[in-house]
PDB file of N, CA and C in Angstrom:
ATOM      1  N   GLN L1026     118.324 142.431  52.332  1.00  0.00           N
ATOM      2  CA  GLN L1026     117.342 142.136  53.352  1.00  0.00           C
ATOM      3  C   GLN L1026     117.321 140.654  53.700  1.00  0.00           C
ATOM      4  N   THR L1027     117.632 139.812  52.743  1.00  0.00           N
ATOM      5  CA  THR L1027     117.673 138.378  53.004  1.00  0.00           C
ATOM      6  C   THR L1027     118.708 138.079  54.080  1.00  0.00           C
ATOM      7  N   GLU L1028     119.833 138.739  54.008  1.00  0.00           N
ATOM      8  CA  GLU L1028     120.896 138.549  55.005  1.00  0.00           C
ATOM      9  C   GLU L1028     120.408 138.938  56.398  1.00  0.00           C
ATOM     10  N   GLU L1029     119.610 140.012  56.483  1.00  0.00           N
ATOM     11  CA  GLU L1029     119.064 140.447  57.765  1.00  0.00           C
ATOM     12  C   GLU L1029     118.116 139.400  58.339  1.00  0.00           C
ATOM     13  N   VAL L1030     117.296 138.799  57.476  1.00  0.00           N
ATOM     14  CA  VAL L1030     116.360 137.763  57.914  1.00  0.00           C
ATOM     15  C   VAL L1030     117.136 136.587  58.490  1.00  0.00           C
ATOM     16  N   ILE L1031     118.153 136.152  57.792  1.00  0.00           N
ATOM     17  CA  ILE L1031     118.932 135.001  58.246  1.00  0.00           C
ATOM     18  C   ILE L1031     119.666 135.326  59.553  1.00  0.00           C
ATOM     19  N   LYS L1032     120.191 136.532  59.686  1.00  0.00           N
ATOM     20  CA  LYS L1032     120.859 136.936  60.923  1.00  0.00           C
ATOM     21  C   LYS L1032     119.876 136.934  62.092  1.00  0.00           C
ATOM     22  N   THR L1033     118.686 137.467  61.878  1.00  0.00           N
ATOM     23  CA  THR L1033     117.660 137.487  62.925  1.00  0.00           C
ATOM     24  C   THR L1033     117.267 136.075  63.321  1.00  0.00           C
ATOM     25  N   LEU L1034     117.106 135.204  62.337  1.00  0.00           N
ATOM     26  CA  LEU L1034     116.749 133.817  62.624  1.00  0.00           C
ATOM     27  C   LEU L1034     117.842 133.122  63.425  1.00  0.00           C
ATOM     28  N   LYS L1035     119.069 133.374  63.074  1.00  0.00           N
ATOM     29  CA  LYS L1035     120.184 132.761  63.797  1.00  0.00           C
ATOM     30  C   LYS L1035     120.144 133.155  65.270  1.00  0.00           C
ATOM     31  N   GLU L1036     119.843 134.420  65.535  1.00  0.00           N
ATOM     32  CA  GLU L1036     119.736 134.892  66.912  1.00  0.00           C
ATOM     33  C   GLU L1036     118.567 134.219  67.632  1.00  0.00           C
ATOM     34  N   GLN L1037     117.438 134.085  66.933  1.00  0.00           N
ATOM     35  CA  GLN L1037     116.269 133.424  67.521  1.00  0.00           C
ATOM     36  C   GLN L1037     116.561 131.955  67.806  1.00  0.00           C
ATOM     37  N   PHE L1038     117.166 131.272  66.859  1.00  0.00           N
ATOM     38  CA  PHE L1038     117.450 129.847  67.015  1.00  0.00           C
ATOM     39  C   PHE L1038     118.428 129.601  68.159  1.00  0.00           C
ATOM     40  N   ALA L1039     119.355 130.511  68.356  1.00  0.00           N
ATOM     41  CA  ALA L1039     120.334 130.355  69.428  1.00  0.00           C
ATOM     42  C   ALA L1039     119.657 130.316  70.793  1.00  0.00           C
ATOM     43  N   ASN L1040     118.525 131.001  70.907  1.00  0.00           N
ATOM     44  CA  ASN L1040     117.803 131.057  72.174  1.00  0.00           C
ATOM     45  C   ASN L1040     116.761 129.957  72.319  1.00  0.00           C
ATOM     46  N   GLU L1041     116.541 129.180  71.283  1.00  0.00           N
ATOM     47  CA  GLU L1041     115.555 128.094  71.326  1.00  0.00           C
ATOM     48  C   GLU L1041     116.086 126.925  72.144  1.00  0.00           C
ATOM     49  N   THR L1042     115.284 126.448  73.052  1.00  0.00           N
ATOM     50  CA  THR L1042     115.662 125.253  73.800  1.00  0.00           C
ATOM     51  C   THR L1042     115.088 124.007  73.144  1.00  0.00           C
ATOM     52  N   ASP L1043     114.004 124.177  72.400  1.00  0.00           N
ATOM     53  CA  ASP L1043     113.340 123.049  71.744  1.00  0.00           C
ATOM     54  C   ASP L1043     113.366 123.277  70.230  1.00  0.00           C
ATOM     55  N   PHE L1044     114.547 123.183  69.625  1.00  0.00           N
ATOM     56  CA  PHE L1044     114.705 123.443  68.189  1.00  0.00           C
ATOM     57  C   PHE L1044     113.975 122.382  67.388  1.00  0.00           C
ATOM     58  N   ASP L1045     113.219 122.834  66.415  1.00  0.00           N
ATOM     59  CA  ASP L1045     112.424 121.951  65.567  1.00  0.00           C
ATOM     60  C   ASP L1045     112.427 122.531  64.160  1.00  0.00           C
ATOM     61  N   GLY L1046     112.638 121.694  63.168  1.00  0.00           N
ATOM     62  CA  GLY L1046     112.705 122.157  61.790  1.00  0.00           C
ATOM     63  C   GLY L1046     111.447 122.859  61.319  1.00  0.00           C
ATOM     64  N   THR L1047     110.288 122.340  61.713  1.00  0.00           N
ATOM     65  CA  THR L1047     109.015 122.950  61.300  1.00  0.00           C
ATOM     66  C   THR L1047     108.857 124.331  61.924  1.00  0.00           C
ATOM     67  N   LYS L1048     109.164 124.447  63.204  1.00  0.00           N
ATOM     68  CA  LYS L1048     109.097 125.754  63.871  1.00  0.00           C
ATOM     69  C   LYS L1048     110.090 126.722  63.246  1.00  0.00           C
ATOM     70  N   ALA L1049     111.247 126.225  62.892  1.00  0.00           N
ATOM     71  CA  ALA L1049     112.268 127.064  62.274  1.00  0.00           C
ATOM     72  C   ALA L1049     111.783 127.597  60.928  1.00  0.00           C
ATOM     73  N   LYS L1050     111.129 126.738  60.146  1.00  0.00           N
ATOM     74  CA  LYS L1050     110.614 127.175  58.852  1.00  0.00           C
ATOM     75  C   LYS L1050     109.495 128.207  59.043  1.00  0.00           C
ATOM     76  N   GLU L1051     108.660 128.016  60.057  1.00  0.00           N
ATOM     77  CA  GLU L1051     107.607 128.992  60.345  1.00  0.00           C
ATOM     78  C   GLU L1051     108.222 130.334  60.743  1.00  0.00           C
ATOM     79  N   ALA L1052     109.271 130.297  61.545  1.00  0.00           N
ATOM     80  CA  ALA L1052     109.958 131.528  61.935  1.00  0.00           C
ATOM     81  C   ALA L1052     110.568 132.213  60.716  1.00  0.00           C
ATOM     82  N   LEU L1053     111.117 131.420  59.809  1.00  0.00           N
ATOM     83  CA  LEU L1053     111.672 131.950  58.563  1.00  0.00           C
ATOM     84  C   LEU L1053     110.594 132.678  57.768  1.00  0.00           C
ATOM     85  N   HIS L1054     109.440 132.063  57.651  1.00  0.00           N
ATOM     86  CA  HIS L1054     108.316 132.662  56.923  1.00  0.00           C
ATOM     87  C   HIS L1054     107.904 133.982  57.581  1.00  0.00           C
ATOM     88  N   HIS L1055     107.787 133.984  58.892  1.00  0.00           N
ATOM     89  CA  HIS L1055     107.383 135.180  59.626  1.00  0.00           C
ATOM     90  C   HIS L1055     108.395 136.316  59.445  1.00  0.00           C
ATOM     91  N   GLU L1056     109.672 136.014  59.596  1.00  0.00           N
ATOM     92  CA  GLU L1056     110.708 137.041  59.459  1.00  0.00           C
ATOM     93  C   GLU L1056     110.782 137.585  58.034  1.00  0.00           C
ATOM     94  N   ALA L1057     110.626 136.702  57.054  1.00  0.00           N
ATOM     95  CA  ALA L1057     110.647 137.156  55.659  1.00  0.00           C
ATOM     96  C   ALA L1057     109.515 138.143  55.413  1.00  0.00           C
ATOM     97  N   GLU L1058     108.316 137.796  55.873  1.00  0.00           N
ATOM     98  CA  GLU L1058     107.163 138.690  55.702  1.00  0.00           C
ATOM     99  C   GLU L1058     107.386 140.015  56.423  1.00  0.00           C
ATOM    100  N   ALA L1059     107.956 139.957  57.619  1.00  0.00           N
ATOM    101  CA  ALA L1059     108.204 141.175  58.393  1.00  0.00           C
ATOM    102  C   ALA L1059     109.143 142.126  57.660  1.00  0.00           C
ATOM    103  N   LYS L1060     110.036 141.577  56.850  1.00  0.00           N
ATOM    104  CA  LYS L1060     110.976 142.396  56.072  1.00  0.00           C
ATOM    105  C   LYS L1060     110.452 142.708  54.670  1.00  0.00           C
ATOM    106  N   GLY L1061     109.210 142.282  54.386  1.00  0.00           N
ATOM    107  CA  GLY L1061     108.620 142.559  53.081  1.00  0.00           C
ATOM    108  C   GLY L1061     109.111 141.634  51.982  1.00  0.00           C
ATOM    109  N   LEU L1062     109.631 140.469  52.367  1.00  0.00           N
ATOM    110  CA  LEU L1062     110.141 139.502  51.398  1.00  0.00           C
ATOM    111  C   LEU L1062     109.213 138.303  51.315  1.00  0.00           C
ATOM    112  N   LYS L1063     109.269 137.644  50.192  1.00  0.00           N
ATOM    113  CA  LYS L1063     108.548 136.391  50.047  1.00  0.00           C
ATOM    114  C   LYS L1063     109.475 135.257  50.495  1.00  0.00           C
ATOM    115  N   LEU L1064     108.867 134.192  50.972  1.00  0.00           N
ATOM    116  CA  LEU L1064     109.634 133.053  51.444  1.00  0.00           C
ATOM    117  C   LEU L1064     110.569 132.535  50.354  1.00  0.00           C
ATOM    118  N   GLY L1065     110.119 132.577  49.107  1.00  0.00           N
ATOM    119  CA  GLY L1065     110.923 132.118  47.984  1.00  0.00           C
ATOM    120  C   GLY L1065     112.178 132.943  47.733  1.00  0.00           C
ATOM    121  N   GLN L1066     112.237 134.125  48.314  1.00  0.00           N
ATOM    122  CA  GLN L1066     113.424 134.950  48.180  1.00  0.00           C
ATOM    123  C   GLN L1066     114.472 134.605  49.224  1.00  0.00           C
ATOM    124  N   VAL L1067     114.049 134.029  50.331  1.00  0.00           N
ATOM    125  CA  VAL L1067     114.941 133.747  51.440  1.00  0.00           C
ATOM    126  C   VAL L1067     115.354 132.274  51.480  1.00  0.00           C
ATOM    127  N   MET L1068     114.414 131.385  51.211  1.00  0.00           N
ATOM    128  CA  MET L1068     114.692 129.957  51.339  1.00  0.00           C
ATOM    129  C   MET L1068     115.857 129.465  50.484  1.00  0.00           C
ATOM    130  N   PRO L1069     115.967 129.868  49.230  1.00  0.00           N
ATOM    131  CA  PRO L1069     117.103 129.378  48.440  1.00  0.00           C
ATOM    132  C   PRO L1069     118.457 129.782  49.018  1.00  0.00           C
ATOM    133  N   VAL L1070     118.537 130.988  49.544  1.00  0.00           N
ATOM    134  CA  VAL L1070     119.793 131.463  50.134  1.00  0.00           C
ATOM    135  C   VAL L1070     120.125 130.638  51.373  1.00  0.00           C
ATOM    136  N   LEU L1071     119.124 130.401  52.217  1.00  0.00           N
ATOM    137  CA  LEU L1071     119.342 129.606  53.420  1.00  0.00           C
ATOM    138  C   LEU L1071     119.680 128.160  53.063  1.00  0.00           C
ATOM    139  N   ARG L1072     119.008 127.622  52.047  1.00  0.00           N
ATOM    140  CA  ARG L1072     119.275 126.243  51.625  1.00  0.00           C
ATOM    141  C   ARG L1072     120.733 126.093  51.166  1.00  0.00           C
ATOM    142  N   VAL L1073     121.212 127.041  50.375  1.00  0.00           N
ATOM    143  CA  VAL L1073     122.603 126.992  49.912  1.00  0.00           C
ATOM    144  C   VAL L1073     123.552 127.123  51.105  1.00  0.00           C
ATOM    145  N   ALA L1074     123.210 128.003  52.042  1.00  0.00           N
ATOM    146  CA  ALA L1074     124.064 128.170  53.224  1.00  0.00           C
ATOM    147  C   ALA L1074     124.135 126.879  54.046  1.00  0.00           C
ATOM    148  N   LEU L1075     123.031 126.149  54.111  1.00  0.00           N
ATOM    149  CA  LEU L1075     122.993 124.931  54.927  1.00  0.00           C
ATOM    150  C   LEU L1075     123.529 123.699  54.211  1.00  0.00           C
ATOM    151  N   THR L1076     123.281 123.612  52.898  1.00  0.00           N
ATOM    152  CA  THR L1076     123.597 122.372  52.185  1.00  0.00           C
ATOM    153  C   THR L1076     124.626 122.519  51.082  1.00  0.00           C
ATOM    154  N   GLY L1077     124.823 123.746  50.611  1.00  0.00           N
ATOM    155  CA  GLY L1077     125.752 123.955  49.506  1.00  0.00           C
ATOM    156  C   GLY L1077     125.130 123.787  48.135  1.00  0.00           C
ATOM    157  N   VAL L1078     123.843 123.452  48.088  1.00  0.00           N
ATOM    158  CA  VAL L1078     123.143 123.300  46.807  1.00  0.00           C
ATOM    159  C   VAL L1078     121.839 124.089  46.837  1.00  0.00           C
ATOM    160  N   GLY L1079     121.343 124.433  45.663  1.00  0.00           N
ATOM    161  CA  GLY L1079     120.166 125.273  45.559  1.00  0.00           C
ATOM    162  C   GLY L1079     118.842 124.550  45.529  1.00  0.00           C
ATOM    163  N   ALA L1080     118.842 123.240  45.478  1.00  0.00           N
ATOM    164  CA  ALA L1080     117.589 122.484  45.436  1.00  0.00           C
ATOM    165  C   ALA L1080     117.728 121.251  46.307  1.00  0.00           C
ATOM    166  N   GLY L1081     116.605 120.739  46.752  1.00  0.00           N
ATOM    167  CA  GLY L1081     116.649 119.539  47.569  1.00  0.00           C
ATOM    168  C   GLY L1081     115.364 119.339  48.328  1.00  0.00           C
ATOM    169  N   PRO L1082     115.412 118.507  49.353  1.00  0.00           N
ATOM    170  CA  PRO L1082     114.223 118.222  50.152  1.00  0.00           C
ATOM    171  C   PRO L1082     113.705 119.465  50.875  1.00  0.00           C
ATOM    172  N   ASP L1083     112.580 119.317  51.510  1.00  0.00           N
ATOM    173  CA  ASP L1083     111.959 120.391  52.268  1.00  0.00           C
ATOM    174  C   ASP L1083     112.955 120.976  53.266  1.00  0.00           C
ATOM    175  N   LEU L1084     112.990 122.298  53.343  1.00  0.00           N
ATOM    176  CA  LEU L1084     113.948 122.977  54.205  1.00  0.00           C
ATOM    177  C   LEU L1084     113.725 122.643  55.682  1.00  0.00           C
ATOM    178  N   ALA L1085     112.476 122.460  56.093  1.00  0.00           N
ATOM    179  CA  ALA L1085     112.199 122.079  57.481  1.00  0.00           C
ATOM    180  C   ALA L1085     112.845 120.737  57.796  1.00  0.00           C
ATOM    181  N   ALA L1086     112.744 119.792  56.875  1.00  0.00           N
ATOM    182  CA  ALA L1086     113.340 118.472  57.079  1.00  0.00           C
ATOM    183  C   ALA L1086     114.863 118.576  57.154  1.00  0.00           C
ATOM    184  N   ILE L1087     115.437 119.397  56.305  1.00  0.00           N
ATOM    185  CA  ILE L1087     116.890 119.592  56.314  1.00  0.00           C
ATOM    186  C   ILE L1087     117.340 120.144  57.664  1.00  0.00           C
ATOM    187  N   MET L1088     116.639 121.178  58.148  1.00  0.00           N
ATOM    188  CA  MET L1088     117.016 121.787  59.422  1.00  0.00           C
ATOM    189  C   MET L1088     116.816 120.813  60.576  1.00  0.00           C
ATOM    190  N   GLN L1089     115.774 119.990  60.514  1.00  0.00           N
ATOM    191  CA  GLN L1089     115.527 119.002  61.567  1.00  0.00           C
ATOM    192  C   GLN L1089     116.649 117.974  61.609  1.00  0.00           C
ATOM    193  N   ILE L1090     117.047 117.496  60.435  1.00  0.00           N
ATOM    194  CA  ILE L1090     118.107 116.490  60.371  1.00  0.00           C
ATOM    195  C   ILE L1090     119.452 117.065  60.807  1.00  0.00           C
ATOM    196  N   LEU L1091     119.757 118.267  60.363  1.00  0.00           N
ATOM    197  CA  LEU L1091     121.029 118.882  60.730  1.00  0.00           C
ATOM    198  C   LEU L1091     121.098 119.214  62.217  1.00  0.00           C
ATOM    199  N   GLY L1092     119.977 119.648  62.775  1.00  0.00           N
ATOM    200  CA  GLY L1092     119.939 120.004  64.183  1.00  0.00           C
ATOM    201  C   GLY L1092     120.391 121.425  64.425  1.00  0.00           C
ATOM    202  N   LYS L1093     120.089 121.905  65.595  1.00  0.00           N
ATOM    203  CA  LYS L1093     120.338 123.298  65.968  1.00  0.00           C
ATOM    204  C   LYS L1093     121.800 123.704  65.833  1.00  0.00           C
ATOM    205  N   THR L1094     122.711 122.903  66.334  1.00  0.00           N
ATOM    206  CA  THR L1094     124.125 123.265  66.312  1.00  0.00           C
ATOM    207  C   THR L1094     124.628 123.476  64.894  1.00  0.00           C
ATOM    208  N   GLU L1095     124.295 122.551  64.003  1.00  0.00           N
ATOM    209  CA  GLU L1095     124.753 122.651  62.613  1.00  0.00           C
ATOM    210  C   GLU L1095     124.069 123.799  61.881  1.00  0.00           C
ATOM    211  N   VAL L1096     122.797 124.025  62.143  1.00  0.00           N
ATOM    212  CA  VAL L1096     122.078 125.121  61.491  1.00  0.00           C
ATOM    213  C   VAL L1096     122.672 126.469  61.908  1.00  0.00           C
ATOM    214  N   LEU L1097     123.114 126.575  63.122  1.00  0.00           N
ATOM    215  CA  LEU L1097     123.674 127.840  63.600  1.00  0.00           C
ATOM    216  C   LEU L1097     125.091 128.112  63.126  1.00  0.00           C
ATOM    217  N   THR L1098     125.805 127.080  62.670  1.00  0.00           N
ATOM    218  CA  THR L1098     127.194 127.304  62.247  1.00  0.00           C
ATOM    219  C   THR L1098     127.327 127.725  60.825  1.00  0.00           C
TER     220      THR L1098
END
């Protein structure tokens, strides 16, 4: 289910014209809940996908710094 959440988010982010790390994290929280998952079940997987490591700064800050193009790849 975590994979489904990330796939859905990727589709949502692709359509965003005003990509923002905080909004992205809120969308992540919403999608996780919609699939019956806790944010803590999804965030580590997304963090590893984005950074290659399992721990680090706030995920919203990471996504903001990386930007939409990098987050989608």
